[in-house]
mmCIF file of C-alpha atoms and ligand atoms in Angstrom:
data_model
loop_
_atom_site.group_PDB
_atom_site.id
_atom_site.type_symbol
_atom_site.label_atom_id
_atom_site.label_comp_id
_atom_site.label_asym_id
_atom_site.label_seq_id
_atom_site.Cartn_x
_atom_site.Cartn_y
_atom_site.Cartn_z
ATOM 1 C CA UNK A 1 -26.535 -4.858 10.529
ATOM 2 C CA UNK A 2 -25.058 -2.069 13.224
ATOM 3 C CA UNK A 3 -21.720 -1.524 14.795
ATOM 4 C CA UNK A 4 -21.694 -1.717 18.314
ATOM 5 C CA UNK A 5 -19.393 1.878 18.609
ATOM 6 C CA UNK A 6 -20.223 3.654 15.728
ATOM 7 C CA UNK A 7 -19.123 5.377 12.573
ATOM 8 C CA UNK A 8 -17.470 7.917 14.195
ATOM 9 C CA UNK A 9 -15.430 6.063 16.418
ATOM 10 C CA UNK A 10 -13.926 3.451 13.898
ATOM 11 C CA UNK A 11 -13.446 5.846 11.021
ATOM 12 C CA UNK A 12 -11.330 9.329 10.774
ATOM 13 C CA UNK A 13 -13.059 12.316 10.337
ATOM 14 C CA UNK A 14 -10.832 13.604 7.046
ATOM 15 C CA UNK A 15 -8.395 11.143 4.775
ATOM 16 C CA UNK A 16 -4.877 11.367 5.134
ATOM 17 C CA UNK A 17 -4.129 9.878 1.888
ATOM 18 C CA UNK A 18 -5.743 9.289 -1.010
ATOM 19 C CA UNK A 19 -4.711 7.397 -4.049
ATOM 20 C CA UNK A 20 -5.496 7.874 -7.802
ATOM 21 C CA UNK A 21 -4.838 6.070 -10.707
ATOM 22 C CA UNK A 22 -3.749 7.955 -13.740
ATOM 23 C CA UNK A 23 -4.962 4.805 -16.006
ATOM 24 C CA UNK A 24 -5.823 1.373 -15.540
ATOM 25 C CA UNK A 25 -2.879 0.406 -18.431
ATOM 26 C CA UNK A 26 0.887 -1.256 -16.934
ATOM 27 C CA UNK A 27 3.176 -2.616 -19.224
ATOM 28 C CA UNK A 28 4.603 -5.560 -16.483
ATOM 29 C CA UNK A 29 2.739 -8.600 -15.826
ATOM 30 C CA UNK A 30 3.709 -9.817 -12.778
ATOM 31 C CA UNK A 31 2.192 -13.068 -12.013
ATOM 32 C CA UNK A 32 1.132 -11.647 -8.306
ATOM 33 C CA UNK A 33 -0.931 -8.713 -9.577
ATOM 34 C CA UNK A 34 -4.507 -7.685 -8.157
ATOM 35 C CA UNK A 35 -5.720 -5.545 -10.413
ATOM 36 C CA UNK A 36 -7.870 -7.124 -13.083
ATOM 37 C CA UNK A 37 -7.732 -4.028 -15.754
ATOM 38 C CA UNK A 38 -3.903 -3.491 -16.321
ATOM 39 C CA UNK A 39 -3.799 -4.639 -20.108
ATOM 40 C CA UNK A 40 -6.618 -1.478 -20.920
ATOM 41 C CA UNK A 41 -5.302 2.042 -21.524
ATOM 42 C CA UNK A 42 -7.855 3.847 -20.213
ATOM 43 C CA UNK A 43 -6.791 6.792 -18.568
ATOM 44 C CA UNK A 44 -8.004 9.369 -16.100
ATOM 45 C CA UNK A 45 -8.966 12.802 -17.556
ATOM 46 C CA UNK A 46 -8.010 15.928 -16.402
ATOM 47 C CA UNK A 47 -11.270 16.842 -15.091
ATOM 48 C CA UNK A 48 -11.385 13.997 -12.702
ATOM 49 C CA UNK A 49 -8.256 15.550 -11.276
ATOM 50 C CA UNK A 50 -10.019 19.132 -11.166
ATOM 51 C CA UNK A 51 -12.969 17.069 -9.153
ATOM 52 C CA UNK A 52 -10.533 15.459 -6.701
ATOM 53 C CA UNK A 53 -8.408 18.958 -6.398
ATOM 54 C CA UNK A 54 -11.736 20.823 -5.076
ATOM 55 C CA UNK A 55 -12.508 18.140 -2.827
ATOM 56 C CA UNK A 56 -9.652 19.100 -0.587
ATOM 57 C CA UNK A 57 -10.955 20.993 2.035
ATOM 58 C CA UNK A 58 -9.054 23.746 3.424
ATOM 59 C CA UNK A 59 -9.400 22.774 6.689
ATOM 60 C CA UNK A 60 -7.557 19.171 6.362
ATOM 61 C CA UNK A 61 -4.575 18.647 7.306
ATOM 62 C CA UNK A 62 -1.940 17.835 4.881
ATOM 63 C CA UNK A 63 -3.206 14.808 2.370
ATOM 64 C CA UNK A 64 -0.589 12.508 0.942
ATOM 65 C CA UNK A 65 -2.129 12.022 -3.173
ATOM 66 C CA UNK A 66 -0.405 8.901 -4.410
ATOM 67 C CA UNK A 67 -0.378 8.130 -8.005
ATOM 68 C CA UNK A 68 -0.911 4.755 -8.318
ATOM 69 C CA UNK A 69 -1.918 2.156 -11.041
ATOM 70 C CA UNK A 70 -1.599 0.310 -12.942
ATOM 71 C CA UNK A 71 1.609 1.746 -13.723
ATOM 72 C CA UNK A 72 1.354 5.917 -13.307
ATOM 73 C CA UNK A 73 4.258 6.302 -15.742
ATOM 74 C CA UNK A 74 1.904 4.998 -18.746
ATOM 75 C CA UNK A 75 0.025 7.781 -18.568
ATOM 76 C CA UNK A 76 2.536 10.100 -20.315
ATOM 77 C CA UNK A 77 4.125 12.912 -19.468
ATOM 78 C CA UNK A 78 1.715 15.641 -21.274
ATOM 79 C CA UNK A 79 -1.158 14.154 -19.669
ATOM 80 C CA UNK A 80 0.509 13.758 -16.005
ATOM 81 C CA UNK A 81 1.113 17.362 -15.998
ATOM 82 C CA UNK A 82 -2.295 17.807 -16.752
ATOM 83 C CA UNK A 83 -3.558 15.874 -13.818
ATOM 84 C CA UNK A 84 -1.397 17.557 -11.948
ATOM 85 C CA UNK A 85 -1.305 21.085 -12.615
ATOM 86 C CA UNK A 86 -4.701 21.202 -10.313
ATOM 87 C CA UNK A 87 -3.198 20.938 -7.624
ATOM 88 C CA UNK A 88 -0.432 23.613 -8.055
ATOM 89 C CA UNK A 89 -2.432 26.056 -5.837
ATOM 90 C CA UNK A 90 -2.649 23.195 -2.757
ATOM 91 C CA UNK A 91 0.918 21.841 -3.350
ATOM 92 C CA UNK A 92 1.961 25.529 -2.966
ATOM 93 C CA UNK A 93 0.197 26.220 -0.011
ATOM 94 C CA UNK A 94 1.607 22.676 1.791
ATOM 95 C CA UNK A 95 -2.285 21.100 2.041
ATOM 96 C CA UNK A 96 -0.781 18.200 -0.360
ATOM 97 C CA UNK A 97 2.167 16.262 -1.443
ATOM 98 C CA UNK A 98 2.135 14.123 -4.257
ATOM 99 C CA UNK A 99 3.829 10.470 -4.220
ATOM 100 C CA UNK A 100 3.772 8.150 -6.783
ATOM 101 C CA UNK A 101 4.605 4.180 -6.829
ATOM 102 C CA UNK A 102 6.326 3.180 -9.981
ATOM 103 C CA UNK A 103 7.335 -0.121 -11.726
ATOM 104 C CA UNK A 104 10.626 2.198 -12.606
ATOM 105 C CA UNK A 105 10.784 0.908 -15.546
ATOM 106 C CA UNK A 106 9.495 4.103 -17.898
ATOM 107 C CA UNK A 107 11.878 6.482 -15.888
ATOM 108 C CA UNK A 108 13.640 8.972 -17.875
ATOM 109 C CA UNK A 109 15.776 11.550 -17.244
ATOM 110 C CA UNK A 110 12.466 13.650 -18.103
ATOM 111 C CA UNK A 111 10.749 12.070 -15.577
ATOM 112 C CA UNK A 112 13.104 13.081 -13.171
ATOM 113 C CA UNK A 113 12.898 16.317 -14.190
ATOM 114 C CA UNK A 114 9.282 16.351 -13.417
ATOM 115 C CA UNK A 115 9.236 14.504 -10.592
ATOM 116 C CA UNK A 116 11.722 17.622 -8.649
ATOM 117 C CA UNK A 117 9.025 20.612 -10.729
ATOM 118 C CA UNK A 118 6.451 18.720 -8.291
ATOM 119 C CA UNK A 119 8.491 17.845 -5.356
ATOM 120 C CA UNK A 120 7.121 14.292 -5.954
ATOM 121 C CA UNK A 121 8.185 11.610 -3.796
ATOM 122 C CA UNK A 122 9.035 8.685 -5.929
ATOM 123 C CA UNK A 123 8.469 4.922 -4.652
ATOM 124 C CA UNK A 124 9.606 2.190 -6.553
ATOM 125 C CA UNK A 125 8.236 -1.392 -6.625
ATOM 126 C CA UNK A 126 10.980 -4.285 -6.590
ATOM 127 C CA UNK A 127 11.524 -7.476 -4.757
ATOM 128 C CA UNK A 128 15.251 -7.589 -4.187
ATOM 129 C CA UNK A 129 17.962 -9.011 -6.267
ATOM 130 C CA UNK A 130 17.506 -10.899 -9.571
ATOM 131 C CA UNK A 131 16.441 -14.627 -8.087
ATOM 132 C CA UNK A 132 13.619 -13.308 -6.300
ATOM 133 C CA UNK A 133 12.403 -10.564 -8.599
ATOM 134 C CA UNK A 134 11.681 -13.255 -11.382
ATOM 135 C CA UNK A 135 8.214 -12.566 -11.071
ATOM 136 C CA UNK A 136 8.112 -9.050 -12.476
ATOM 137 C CA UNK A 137 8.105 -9.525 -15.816
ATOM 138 C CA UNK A 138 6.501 -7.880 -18.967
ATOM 139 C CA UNK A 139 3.611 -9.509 -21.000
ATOM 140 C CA UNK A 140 6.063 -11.749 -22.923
ATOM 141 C CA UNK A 141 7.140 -12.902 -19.667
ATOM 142 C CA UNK A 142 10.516 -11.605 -20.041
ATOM 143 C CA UNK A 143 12.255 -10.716 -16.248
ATOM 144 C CA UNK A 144 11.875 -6.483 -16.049
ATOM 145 C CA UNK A 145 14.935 -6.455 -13.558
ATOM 146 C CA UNK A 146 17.732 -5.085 -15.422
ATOM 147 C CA UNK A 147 14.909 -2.299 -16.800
ATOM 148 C CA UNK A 148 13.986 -1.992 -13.231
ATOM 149 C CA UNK A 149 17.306 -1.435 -12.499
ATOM 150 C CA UNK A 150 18.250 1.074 -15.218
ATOM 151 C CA UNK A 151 15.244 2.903 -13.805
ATOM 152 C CA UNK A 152 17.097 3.038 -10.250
ATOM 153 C CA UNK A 153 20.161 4.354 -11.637
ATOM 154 C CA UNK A 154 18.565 7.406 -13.620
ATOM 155 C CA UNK A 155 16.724 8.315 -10.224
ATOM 156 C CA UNK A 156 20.337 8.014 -8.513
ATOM 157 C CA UNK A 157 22.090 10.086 -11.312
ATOM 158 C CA UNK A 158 19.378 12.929 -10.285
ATOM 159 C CA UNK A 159 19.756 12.111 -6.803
ATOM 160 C CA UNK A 160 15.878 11.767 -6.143
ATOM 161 C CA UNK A 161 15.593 9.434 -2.722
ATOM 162 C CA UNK A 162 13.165 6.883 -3.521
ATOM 163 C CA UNK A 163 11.123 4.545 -1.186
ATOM 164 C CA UNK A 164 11.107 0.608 -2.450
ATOM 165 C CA UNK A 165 7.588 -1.746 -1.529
ATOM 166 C CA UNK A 166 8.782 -5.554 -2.539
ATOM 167 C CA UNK A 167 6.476 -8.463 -2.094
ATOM 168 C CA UNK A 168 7.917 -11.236 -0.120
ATOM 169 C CA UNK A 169 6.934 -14.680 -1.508
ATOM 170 C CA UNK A 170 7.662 -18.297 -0.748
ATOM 171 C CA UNK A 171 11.434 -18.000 -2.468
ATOM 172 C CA UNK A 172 12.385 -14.540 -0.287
ATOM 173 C CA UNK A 173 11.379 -15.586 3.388
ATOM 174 C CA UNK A 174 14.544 -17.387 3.640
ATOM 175 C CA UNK A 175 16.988 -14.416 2.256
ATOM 176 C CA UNK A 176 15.768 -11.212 3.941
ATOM 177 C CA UNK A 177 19.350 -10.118 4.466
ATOM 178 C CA UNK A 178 20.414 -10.521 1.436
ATOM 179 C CA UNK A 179 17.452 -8.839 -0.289
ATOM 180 C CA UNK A 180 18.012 -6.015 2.166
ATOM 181 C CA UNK A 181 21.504 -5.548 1.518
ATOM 182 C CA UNK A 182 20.377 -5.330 -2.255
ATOM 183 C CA UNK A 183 17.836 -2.875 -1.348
ATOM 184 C CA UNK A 184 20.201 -0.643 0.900
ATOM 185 C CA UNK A 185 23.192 -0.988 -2.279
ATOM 186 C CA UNK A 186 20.918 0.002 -4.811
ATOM 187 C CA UNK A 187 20.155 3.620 -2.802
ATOM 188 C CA UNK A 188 16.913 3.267 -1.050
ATOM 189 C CA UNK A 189 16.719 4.148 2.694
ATOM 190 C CA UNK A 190 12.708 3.008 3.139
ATOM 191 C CA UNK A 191 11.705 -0.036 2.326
ATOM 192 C CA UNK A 192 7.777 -2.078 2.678
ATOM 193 C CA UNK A 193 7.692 -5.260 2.941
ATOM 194 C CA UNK A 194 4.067 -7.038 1.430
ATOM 195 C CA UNK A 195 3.990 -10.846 2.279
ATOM 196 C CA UNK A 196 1.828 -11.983 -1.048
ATOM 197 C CA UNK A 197 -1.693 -12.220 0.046
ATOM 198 C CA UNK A 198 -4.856 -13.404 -2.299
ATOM 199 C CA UNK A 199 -5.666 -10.161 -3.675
ATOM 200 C CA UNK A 200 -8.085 -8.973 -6.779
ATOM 201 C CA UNK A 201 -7.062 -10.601 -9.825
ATOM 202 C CA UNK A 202 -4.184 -12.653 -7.673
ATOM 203 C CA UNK A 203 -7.060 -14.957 -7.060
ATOM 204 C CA UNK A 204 -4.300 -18.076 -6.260
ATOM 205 C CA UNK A 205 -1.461 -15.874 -4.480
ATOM 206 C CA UNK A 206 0.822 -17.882 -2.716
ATOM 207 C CA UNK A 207 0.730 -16.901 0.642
ATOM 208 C CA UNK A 208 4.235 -18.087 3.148
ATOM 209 C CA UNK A 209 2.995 -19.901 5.841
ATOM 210 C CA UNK A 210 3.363 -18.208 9.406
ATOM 211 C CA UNK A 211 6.555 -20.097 10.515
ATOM 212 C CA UNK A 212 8.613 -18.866 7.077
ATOM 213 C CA UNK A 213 7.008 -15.461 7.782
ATOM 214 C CA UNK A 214 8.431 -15.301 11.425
ATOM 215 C CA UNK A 215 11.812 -16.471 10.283
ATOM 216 C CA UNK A 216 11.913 -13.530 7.348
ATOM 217 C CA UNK A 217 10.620 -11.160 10.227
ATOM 218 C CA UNK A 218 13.172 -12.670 12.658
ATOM 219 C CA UNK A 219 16.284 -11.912 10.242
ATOM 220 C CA UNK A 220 14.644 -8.401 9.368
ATOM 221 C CA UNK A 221 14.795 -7.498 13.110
ATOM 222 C CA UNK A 222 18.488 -8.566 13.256
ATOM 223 C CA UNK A 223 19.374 -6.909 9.878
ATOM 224 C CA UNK A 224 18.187 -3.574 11.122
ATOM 225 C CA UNK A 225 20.253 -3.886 14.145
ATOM 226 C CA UNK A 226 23.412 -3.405 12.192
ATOM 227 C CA UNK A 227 22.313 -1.574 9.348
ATOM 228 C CA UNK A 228 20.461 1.655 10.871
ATOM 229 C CA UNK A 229 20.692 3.603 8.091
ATOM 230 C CA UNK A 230 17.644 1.382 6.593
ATOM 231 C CA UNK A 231 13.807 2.313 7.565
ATOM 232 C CA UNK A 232 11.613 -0.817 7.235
ATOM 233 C CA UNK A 233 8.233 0.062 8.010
ATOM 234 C CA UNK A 234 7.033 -2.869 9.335
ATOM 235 C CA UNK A 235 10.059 -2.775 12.494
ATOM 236 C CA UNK A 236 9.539 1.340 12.795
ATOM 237 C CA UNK A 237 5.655 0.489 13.387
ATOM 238 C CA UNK A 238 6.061 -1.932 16.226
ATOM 239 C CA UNK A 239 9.247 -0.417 17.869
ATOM 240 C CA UNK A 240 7.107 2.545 17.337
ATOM 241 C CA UNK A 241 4.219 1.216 19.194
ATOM 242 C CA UNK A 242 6.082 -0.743 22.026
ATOM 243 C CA UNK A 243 7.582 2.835 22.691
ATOM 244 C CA UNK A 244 4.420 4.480 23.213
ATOM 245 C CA UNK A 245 2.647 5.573 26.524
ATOM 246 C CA UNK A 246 0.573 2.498 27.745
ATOM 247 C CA UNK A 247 -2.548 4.971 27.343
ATOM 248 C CA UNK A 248 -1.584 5.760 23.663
ATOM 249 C CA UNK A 249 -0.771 2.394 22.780
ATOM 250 C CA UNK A 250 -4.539 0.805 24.246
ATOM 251 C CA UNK A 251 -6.169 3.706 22.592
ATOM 252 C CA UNK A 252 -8.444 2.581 19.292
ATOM 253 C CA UNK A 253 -7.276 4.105 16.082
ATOM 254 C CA UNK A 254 -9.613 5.701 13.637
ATOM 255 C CA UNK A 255 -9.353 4.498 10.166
ATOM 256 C CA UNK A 256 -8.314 6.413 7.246
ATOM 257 C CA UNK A 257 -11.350 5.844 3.946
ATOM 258 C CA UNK A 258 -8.098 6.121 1.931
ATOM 259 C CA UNK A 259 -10.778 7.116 -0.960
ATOM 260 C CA UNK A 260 -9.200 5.949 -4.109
ATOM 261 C CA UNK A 261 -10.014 7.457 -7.549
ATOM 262 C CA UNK A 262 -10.492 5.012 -10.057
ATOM 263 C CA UNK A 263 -9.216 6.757 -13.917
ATOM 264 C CA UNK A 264 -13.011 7.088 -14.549
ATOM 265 C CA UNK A 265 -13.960 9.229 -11.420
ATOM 266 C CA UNK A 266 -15.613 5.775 -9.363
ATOM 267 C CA UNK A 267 -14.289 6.181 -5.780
ATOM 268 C CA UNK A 268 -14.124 3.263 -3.488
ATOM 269 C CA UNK A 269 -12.997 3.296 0.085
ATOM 270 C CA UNK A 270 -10.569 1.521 2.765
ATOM 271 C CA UNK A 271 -8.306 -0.980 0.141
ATOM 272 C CA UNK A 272 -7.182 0.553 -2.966
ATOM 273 C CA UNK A 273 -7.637 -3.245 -3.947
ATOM 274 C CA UNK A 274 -11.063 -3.170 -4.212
ATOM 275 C CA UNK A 275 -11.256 -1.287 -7.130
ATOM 276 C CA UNK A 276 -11.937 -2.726 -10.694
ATOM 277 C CA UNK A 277 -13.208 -5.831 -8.161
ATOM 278 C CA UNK A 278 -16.713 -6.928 -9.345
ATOM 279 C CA UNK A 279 -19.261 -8.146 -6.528
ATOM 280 C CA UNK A 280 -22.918 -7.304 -7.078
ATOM 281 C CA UNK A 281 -23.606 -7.392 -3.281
ATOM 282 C CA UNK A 282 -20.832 -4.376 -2.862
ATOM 283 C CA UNK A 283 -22.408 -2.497 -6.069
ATOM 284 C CA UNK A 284 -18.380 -3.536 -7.152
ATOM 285 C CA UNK A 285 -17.503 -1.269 -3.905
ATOM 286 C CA UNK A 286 -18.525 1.578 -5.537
ATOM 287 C CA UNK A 287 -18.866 4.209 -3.374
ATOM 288 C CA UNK A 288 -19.632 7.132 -5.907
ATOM 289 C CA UNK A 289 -18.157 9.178 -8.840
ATOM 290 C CA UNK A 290 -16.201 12.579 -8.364
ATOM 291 C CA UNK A 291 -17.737 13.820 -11.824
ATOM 292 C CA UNK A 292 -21.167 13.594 -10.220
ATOM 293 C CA UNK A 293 -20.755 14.014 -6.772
ATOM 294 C CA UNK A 294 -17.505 15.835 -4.303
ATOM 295 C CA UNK A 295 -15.396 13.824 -2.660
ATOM 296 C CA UNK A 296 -17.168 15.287 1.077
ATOM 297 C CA UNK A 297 -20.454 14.115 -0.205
ATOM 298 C CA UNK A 298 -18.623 10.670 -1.007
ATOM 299 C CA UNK A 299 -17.431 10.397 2.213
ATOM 300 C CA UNK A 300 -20.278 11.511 4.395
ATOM 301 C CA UNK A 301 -22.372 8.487 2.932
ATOM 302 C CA UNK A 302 -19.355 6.196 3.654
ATOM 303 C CA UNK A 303 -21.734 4.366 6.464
ATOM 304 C CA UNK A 304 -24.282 3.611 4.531
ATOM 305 C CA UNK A 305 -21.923 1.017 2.111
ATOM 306 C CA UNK A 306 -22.512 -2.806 3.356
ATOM 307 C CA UNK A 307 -18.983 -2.884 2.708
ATOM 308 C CA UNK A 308 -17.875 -0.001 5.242
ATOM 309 C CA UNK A 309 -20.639 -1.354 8.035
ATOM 310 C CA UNK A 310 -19.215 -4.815 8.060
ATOM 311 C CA UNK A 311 -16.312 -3.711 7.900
ATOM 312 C CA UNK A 312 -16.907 -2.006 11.424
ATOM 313 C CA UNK A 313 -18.506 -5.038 12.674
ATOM 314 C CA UNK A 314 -15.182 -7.079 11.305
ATOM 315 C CA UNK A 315 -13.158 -4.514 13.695
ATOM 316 C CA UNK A 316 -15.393 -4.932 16.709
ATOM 317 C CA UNK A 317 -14.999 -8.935 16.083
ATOM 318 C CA UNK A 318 -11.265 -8.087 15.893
ATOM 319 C CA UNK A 319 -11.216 -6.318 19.486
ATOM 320 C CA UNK A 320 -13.169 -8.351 20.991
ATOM 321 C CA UNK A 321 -11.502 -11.317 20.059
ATOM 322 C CA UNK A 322 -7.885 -11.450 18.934
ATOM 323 C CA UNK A 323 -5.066 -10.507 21.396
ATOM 324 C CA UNK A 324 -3.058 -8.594 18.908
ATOM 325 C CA UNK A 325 -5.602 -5.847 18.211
ATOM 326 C CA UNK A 326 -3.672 -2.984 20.180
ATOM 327 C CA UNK A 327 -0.744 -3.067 17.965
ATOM 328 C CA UNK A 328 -2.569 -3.964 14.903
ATOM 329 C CA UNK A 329 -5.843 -1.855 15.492
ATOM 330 C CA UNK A 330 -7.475 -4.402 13.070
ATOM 331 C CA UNK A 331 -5.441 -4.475 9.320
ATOM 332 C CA UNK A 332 -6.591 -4.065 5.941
ATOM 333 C CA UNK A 333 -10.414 -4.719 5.308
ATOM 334 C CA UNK A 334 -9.802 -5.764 1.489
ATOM 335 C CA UNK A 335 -7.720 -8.655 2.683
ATOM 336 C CA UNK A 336 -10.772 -9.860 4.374
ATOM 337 C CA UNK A 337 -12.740 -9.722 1.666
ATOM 338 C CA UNK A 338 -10.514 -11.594 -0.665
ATOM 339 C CA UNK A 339 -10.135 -14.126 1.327
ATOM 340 C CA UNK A 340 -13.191 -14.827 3.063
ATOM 341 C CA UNK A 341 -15.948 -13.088 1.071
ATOM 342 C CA UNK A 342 -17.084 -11.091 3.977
ATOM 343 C CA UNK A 343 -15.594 -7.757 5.654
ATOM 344 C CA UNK A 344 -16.691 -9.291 8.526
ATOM 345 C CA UNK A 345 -14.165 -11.826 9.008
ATOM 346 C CA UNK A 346 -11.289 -11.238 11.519
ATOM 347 C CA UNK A 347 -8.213 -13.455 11.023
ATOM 348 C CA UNK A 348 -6.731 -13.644 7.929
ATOM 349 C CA UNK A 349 -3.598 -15.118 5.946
ATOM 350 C CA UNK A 350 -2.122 -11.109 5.630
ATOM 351 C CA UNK A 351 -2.403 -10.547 9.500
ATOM 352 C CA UNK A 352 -0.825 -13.340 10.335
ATOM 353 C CA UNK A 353 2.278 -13.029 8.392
ATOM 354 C CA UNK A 354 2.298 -8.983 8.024
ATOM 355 C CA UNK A 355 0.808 -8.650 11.712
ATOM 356 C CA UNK A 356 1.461 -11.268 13.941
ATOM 357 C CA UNK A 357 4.572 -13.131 13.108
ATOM 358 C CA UNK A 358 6.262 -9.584 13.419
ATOM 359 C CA UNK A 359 5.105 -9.477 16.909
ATOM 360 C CA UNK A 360 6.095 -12.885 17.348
ATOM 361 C CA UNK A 361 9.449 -12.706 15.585
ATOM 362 C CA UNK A 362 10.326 -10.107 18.137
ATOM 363 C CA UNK A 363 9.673 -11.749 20.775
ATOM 364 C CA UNK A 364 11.336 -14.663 19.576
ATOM 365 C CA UNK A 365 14.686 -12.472 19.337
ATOM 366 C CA UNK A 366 14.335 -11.080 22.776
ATOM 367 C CA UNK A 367 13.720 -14.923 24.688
ATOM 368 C CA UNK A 368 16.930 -15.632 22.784
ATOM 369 C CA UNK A 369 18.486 -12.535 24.462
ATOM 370 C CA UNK A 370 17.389 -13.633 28.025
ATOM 371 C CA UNK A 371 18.252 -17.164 27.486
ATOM 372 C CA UNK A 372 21.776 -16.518 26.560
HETATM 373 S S1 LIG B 1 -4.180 -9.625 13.763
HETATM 374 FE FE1 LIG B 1 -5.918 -10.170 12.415
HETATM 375 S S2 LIG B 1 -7.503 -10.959 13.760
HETATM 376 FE FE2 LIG B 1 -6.011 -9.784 14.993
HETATM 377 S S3 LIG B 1 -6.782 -7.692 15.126
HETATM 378 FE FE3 LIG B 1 -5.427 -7.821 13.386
HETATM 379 S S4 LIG B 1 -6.766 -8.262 11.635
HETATM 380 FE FE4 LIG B 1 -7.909 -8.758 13.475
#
């Protein structure tokens, strides 16, 4: 099995961000969840941190470090600090910044505090207002909304901006306006939207079909027209792209590892998804363990996972083949395993309602325009 290019023309030659997961434990249940390990505490010692702290070479540029879960709150306070205090020297020196993506609902007014002693960028996970957020809810399957939202309002009282990622499902495609204008009146200026995909543990996720995805990326479009105050990623990235030099925009991207640190030390690469997955063909993606071996060594033997070379081979399949592979340079490789079994695959349920019915929702909009 080879890649026609090459390692070193697919993948980056340093990450940009790397996630970590301060333990595998989150109090909220929501019935679209990957990860398979969220009822265990088990949680990442400080040492781990010390390992992934020392892999940082000096010569990177800056790495974003987001704390990620389960939910990074459940740590504990004593024990964040101690993951993070290994860092101090890095953070000070501007070679990291931390982020973490939160549940909200364990912020306290000492979080806050903590979060502005680490400049940490704070990014909360909600759907929109109460109808469609009926899917967050704890392990008595009570709705977390209002705890959610009490969350919010201690990060407002503190004035710490936050980012929101919601998942879009079935019930949302129709209502993007009004779960933006929720978004935007609860304080965030940033917000991701994540159409619900088959992921890890969300072995039956209920993926929108294409045409409810264009419509929800057609009213996006239009909502951002009036309301510019509002980043959504997924409009910044195309407008972004369509605004680039023709050369820049045909150019092939190189893909960030995006090495994430499992509470134990494992490290897999490209989709934090993929960890806690179990597949004895992928060694359960596996790609090594910081308390045995740095994070360069990690890296340098990313090409010799199956995972990573058919995952190359998926990207060449992708170029050759699908007409949307400037803008989308080829999209998440742990989709493609959760859906088809293989990183090989190209096309899957996520591109078509995170990649191309964007595309197509925009153009949509603008034949309306000329028709007129
Ligand atoms: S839209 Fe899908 S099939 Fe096309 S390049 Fe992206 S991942 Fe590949």
């Amino acid at each position: 099995m080879c890649s026609q290019f090459g390692v070193s023309y697919w993948l980056a030659s340093q990450p940009d961000t790397v996630v970590l997961q301060p333990t595998s434990l989150c109090p909220l249940a929501c019935t679209y969840c990957y990860l398979p390990e969220r009822h265990l505490k088990q949680d990442m010692a400080p040492a781990v941190a010390a390992a992934v702290a020392a892999g940082i070479e000096p010569g990177w540029s800056p790495v974003e470090l987001v704390w990620h879960g389960g939910e990074p709150l459940a740590v504990g306070r004593a024990r964040f600090v101690e993951l993070l205090e290994p860092f101090e020297p890095l953070r000070q020196a501007g070679g990291i910044q931390h982020k973490v993506q939160t549940g909200a609902t364990l912020i306290t007014d000492a979080w806050c505090e903590l979060f502005e002693r680490f400049e940490i960028g704070v990014g909360v996970s909600i759907d929109g207002p109460r109808p469609v957020n009926e899917r967050r809810v704890d392990r008595a399957g009570r709705p977390m909304f209002d705890r959610i939202l009490a969350g919010i309002e201690t990060l407002n009282r503190h004035d710490i901006p936050f980012i929101v990622l919601a998942v879009v499902g079935h019930d949302s495609t129709s209502q993007a306006a009004s779960v933006l204008d929720f978004l935007r009146d609860v304080g965030t200026r940033w917000v991701g939207f994540n159409i619900e995909a088959k992921e890890g543990a969300n072995v039956d996720g209920d993926t929108p079909p294409i045409d409810q995805a264009r419509r929800f990326w057609r009213d996006t479009f239009t909502w951002c027209q009036h309301n510019r105050e509002v980043t959504v990623r997924e409009v910044d990235r195309l407008l972004g792209f369509l605004g680039l030099e023709p050369a820049t925009r045909n150019a092939d991207a190189r893909h960030d590892l995006i090495p994430t640190i499992g509470w134990n030390g494992d490290v897999v690469l490209l989709s934090p998804e993929l960890l806690g997955a179990r597949e004895d063909r992928y060694r359960d993606f596996i790609a090594g363990n910081l308390l045995v071996d740095s994070l360069s060594t990690i890296l340098s033997r990313a090409a010799d996972l199956r995972y990573v070379q058919e995952f190359l081979i998926g990207l060449e399949r992708c170029k050759a083949t699908c007409e949307f592979f400037s803008y989308c340079q080829g999209a998440h490789a742990g989709d493609r395993y959760f859906e088809h079994g293989t990183f090989t695959a190209t096309e899957t349920e996520h591109c078509k309602t995170s990649v191309q019915a964007p595309v197509l929702a925009l153009a949509d909009l603008v034949n309306t325009e000329e028709n007129r």
